[in-house]
Short mmCIF file of C-alpha atoms in Angstrom, two decimals:
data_model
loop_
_atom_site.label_atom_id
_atom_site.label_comp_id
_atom_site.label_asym_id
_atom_site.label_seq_id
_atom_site.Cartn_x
_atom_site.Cartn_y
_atom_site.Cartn_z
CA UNK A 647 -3.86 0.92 -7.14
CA UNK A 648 -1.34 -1.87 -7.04
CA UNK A 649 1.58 -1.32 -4.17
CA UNK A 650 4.32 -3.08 -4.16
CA UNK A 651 6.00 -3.08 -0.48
CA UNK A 652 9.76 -3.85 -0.17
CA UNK A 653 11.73 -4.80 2.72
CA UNK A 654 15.28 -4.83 1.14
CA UNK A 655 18.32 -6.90 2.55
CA UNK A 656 21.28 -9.09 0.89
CA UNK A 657 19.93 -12.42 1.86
CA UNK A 658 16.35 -11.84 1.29
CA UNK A 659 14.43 -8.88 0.23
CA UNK A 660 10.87 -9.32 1.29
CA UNK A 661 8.45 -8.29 -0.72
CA UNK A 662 3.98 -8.09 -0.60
CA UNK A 663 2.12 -6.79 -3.63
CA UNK A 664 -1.35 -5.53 -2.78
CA UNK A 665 -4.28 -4.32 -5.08
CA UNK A 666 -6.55 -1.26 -3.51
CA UNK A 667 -9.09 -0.74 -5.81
CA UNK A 668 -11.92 -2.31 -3.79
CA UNK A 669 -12.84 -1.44 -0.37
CA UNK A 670 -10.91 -4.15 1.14
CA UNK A 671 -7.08 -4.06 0.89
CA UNK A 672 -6.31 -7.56 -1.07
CA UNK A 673 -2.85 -9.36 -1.68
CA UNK A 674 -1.95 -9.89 -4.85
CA UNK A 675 1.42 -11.96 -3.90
CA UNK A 676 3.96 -11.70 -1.01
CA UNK A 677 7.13 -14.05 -0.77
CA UNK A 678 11.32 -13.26 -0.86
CA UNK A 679 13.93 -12.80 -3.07
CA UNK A 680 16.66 -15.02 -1.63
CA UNK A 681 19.78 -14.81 -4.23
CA UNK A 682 22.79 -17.40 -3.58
CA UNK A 683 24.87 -16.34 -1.09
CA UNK A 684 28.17 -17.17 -2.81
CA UNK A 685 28.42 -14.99 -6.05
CA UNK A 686 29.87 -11.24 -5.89
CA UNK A 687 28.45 -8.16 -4.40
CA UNK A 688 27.46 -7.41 -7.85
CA UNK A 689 25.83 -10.48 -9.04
CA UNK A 690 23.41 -10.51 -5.66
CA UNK A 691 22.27 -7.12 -6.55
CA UNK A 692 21.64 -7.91 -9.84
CA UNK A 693 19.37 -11.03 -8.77
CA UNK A 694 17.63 -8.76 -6.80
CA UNK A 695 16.85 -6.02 -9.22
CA UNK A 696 15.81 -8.25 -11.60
CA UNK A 697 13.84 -10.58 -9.33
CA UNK A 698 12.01 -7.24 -8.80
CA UNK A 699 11.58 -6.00 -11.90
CA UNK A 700 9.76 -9.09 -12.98
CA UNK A 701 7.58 -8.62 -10.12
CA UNK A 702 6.90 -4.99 -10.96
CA UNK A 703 5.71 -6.03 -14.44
CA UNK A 704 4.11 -9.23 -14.03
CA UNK A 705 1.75 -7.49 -11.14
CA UNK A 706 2.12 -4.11 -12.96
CA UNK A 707 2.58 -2.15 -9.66
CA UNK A 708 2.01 1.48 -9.43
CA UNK A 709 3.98 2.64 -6.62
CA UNK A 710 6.74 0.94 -4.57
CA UNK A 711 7.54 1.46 -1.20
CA UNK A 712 10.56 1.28 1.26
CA UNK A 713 11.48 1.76 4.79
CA UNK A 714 13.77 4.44 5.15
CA UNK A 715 17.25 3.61 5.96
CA UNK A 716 17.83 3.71 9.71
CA UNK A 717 21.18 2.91 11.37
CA UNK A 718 22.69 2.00 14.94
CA UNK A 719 25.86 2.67 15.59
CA UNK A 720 26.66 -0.37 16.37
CA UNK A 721 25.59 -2.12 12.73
CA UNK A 722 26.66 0.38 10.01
CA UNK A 723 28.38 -2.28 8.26
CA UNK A 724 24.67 -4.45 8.13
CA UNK A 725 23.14 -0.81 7.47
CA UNK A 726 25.66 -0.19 4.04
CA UNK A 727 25.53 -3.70 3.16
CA UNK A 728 21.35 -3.13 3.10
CA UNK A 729 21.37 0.11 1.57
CA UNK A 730 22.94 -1.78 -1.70
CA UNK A 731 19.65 -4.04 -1.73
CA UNK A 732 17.62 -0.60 -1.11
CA UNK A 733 19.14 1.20 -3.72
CA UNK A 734 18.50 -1.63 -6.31
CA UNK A 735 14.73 -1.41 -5.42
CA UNK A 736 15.39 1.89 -5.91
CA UNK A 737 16.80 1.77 -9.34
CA UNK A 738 13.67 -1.09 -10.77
CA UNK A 739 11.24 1.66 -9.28
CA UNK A 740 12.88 4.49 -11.52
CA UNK A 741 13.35 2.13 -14.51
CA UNK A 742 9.28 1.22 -14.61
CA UNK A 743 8.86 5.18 -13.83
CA UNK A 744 7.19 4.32 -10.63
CA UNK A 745 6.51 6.58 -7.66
CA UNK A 746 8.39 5.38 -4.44
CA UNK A 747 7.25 6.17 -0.99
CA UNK A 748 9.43 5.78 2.18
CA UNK A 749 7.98 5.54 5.76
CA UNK A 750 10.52 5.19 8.95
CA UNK A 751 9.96 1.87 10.88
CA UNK A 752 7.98 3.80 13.36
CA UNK A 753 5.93 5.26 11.51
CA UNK A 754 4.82 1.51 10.01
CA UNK A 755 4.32 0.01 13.31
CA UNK A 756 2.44 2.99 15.06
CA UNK A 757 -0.07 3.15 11.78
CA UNK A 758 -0.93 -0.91 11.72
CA UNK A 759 -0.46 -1.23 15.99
CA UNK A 760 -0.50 2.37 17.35
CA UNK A 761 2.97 1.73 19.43
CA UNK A 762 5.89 2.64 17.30
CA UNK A 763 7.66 0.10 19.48
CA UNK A 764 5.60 -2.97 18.76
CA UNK A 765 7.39 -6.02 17.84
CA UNK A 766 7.43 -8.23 14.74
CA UNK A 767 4.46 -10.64 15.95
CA UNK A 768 2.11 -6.88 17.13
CA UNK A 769 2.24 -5.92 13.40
CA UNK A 770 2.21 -9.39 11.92
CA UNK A 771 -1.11 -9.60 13.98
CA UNK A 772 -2.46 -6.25 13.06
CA UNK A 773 -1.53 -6.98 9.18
CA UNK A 774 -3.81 -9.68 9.80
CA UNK A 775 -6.93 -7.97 10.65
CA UNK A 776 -6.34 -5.32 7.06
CA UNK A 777 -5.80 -7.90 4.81
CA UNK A 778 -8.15 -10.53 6.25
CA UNK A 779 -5.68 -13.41 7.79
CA UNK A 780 -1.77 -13.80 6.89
CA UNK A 781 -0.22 -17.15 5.23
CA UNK A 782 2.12 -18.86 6.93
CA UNK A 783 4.63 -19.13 4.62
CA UNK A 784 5.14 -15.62 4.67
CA UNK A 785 8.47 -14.92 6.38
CA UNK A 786 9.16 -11.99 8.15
CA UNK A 787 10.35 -9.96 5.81
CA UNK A 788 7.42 -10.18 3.28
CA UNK A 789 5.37 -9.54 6.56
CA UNK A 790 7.24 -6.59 6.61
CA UNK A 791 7.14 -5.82 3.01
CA UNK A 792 3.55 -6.42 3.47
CA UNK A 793 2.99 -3.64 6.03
CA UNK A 794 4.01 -0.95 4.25
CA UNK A 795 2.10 -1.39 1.19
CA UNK A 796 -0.74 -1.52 3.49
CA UNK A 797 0.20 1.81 5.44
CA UNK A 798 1.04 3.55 2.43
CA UNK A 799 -2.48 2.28 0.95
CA UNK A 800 -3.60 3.74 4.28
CA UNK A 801 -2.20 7.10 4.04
CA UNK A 802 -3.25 7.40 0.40
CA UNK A 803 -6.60 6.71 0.85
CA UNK A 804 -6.85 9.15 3.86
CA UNK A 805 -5.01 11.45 1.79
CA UNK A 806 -7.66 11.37 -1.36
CA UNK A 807 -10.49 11.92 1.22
CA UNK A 808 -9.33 15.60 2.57
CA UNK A 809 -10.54 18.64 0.80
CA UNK A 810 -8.11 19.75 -2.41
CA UNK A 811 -6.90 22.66 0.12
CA UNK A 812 -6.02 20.52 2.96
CA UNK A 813 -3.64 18.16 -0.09
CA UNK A 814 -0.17 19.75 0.25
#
């Protein structure tokens, strides 16, 4: 299976594409959309979805995956501003008739560390040890990206080894 993990935000939507169908987990590509900052609302989202879409076909993905959308009360403005970004990778997933999986932040870190707390450099580290090293260049955000393909990979591999009856 080819998962393609997205970490979606206005200035640069992170994203890791990772193939499953050996034993080892292996990375396909991983790197950020980053559109110019000046143009419209509009115009940034539609760098993004397109950025995306070329991604989606070029490594023909089969799923994509997102955070879920968390907020504080104290950035809702940063949270709506993001959820524009996250409902363009949204849209590219529906227009390729892709599957798309959400996992809470959480849920990412406690699967790759086993502290739902851990910080940015715990997972980065952990990441490491699935996928046999990181790259530098990879920001944080296609670190980021890059974890949830991997714990979605995770979950669907435990998933296809339980019984049929245990399969909800």
């Amino acid at each position: 299976m080819v998962i393609l993990g997205v970490d979606p935000g206005l200035n640069a939507t992170g994203y890791g594409i990772i193939e499953t169908r050996s034993p080892r987990l292996h990375v396909l590509t991983a790197g950020d959309i980053r559109p110019p900052r000046t143009p419209a609302l509009p115009e940034r989202l539609a760098f993004i979805h397109e950025a995306l879409s070329r991604l989606i076909s070029r490594y023909q993905a089969e799923t994509v995956v997102l955070e879920q959308l968390f907020t504080h009360h104290a950035h809702v403005t940063t949270a709506a501003l993001m959820a524009h970004a996250r409902g363009v990778a949204c849209l590219a997933a529906e227009e390729h008739r892709l599957p798309l999986a959400e996992y809470p932040p959480t849920q990412v870190k406690k699967s790759l560390t086993g502290n739902g707390a851990a910080s940015k450099g715990q997972v980065a580290r952990m990441l490491g040890q699935w996928l046999d090293g990181t790259d530098a260049s990879w920001s944080a955000d296609a670190t980021d990206a890059l974890a949830l393909a991997v714990v979605h990979a995770r979950i669907e591999r435990q998933r296809r080894n339980l019984p049929a009856e245990m399969v909800g």
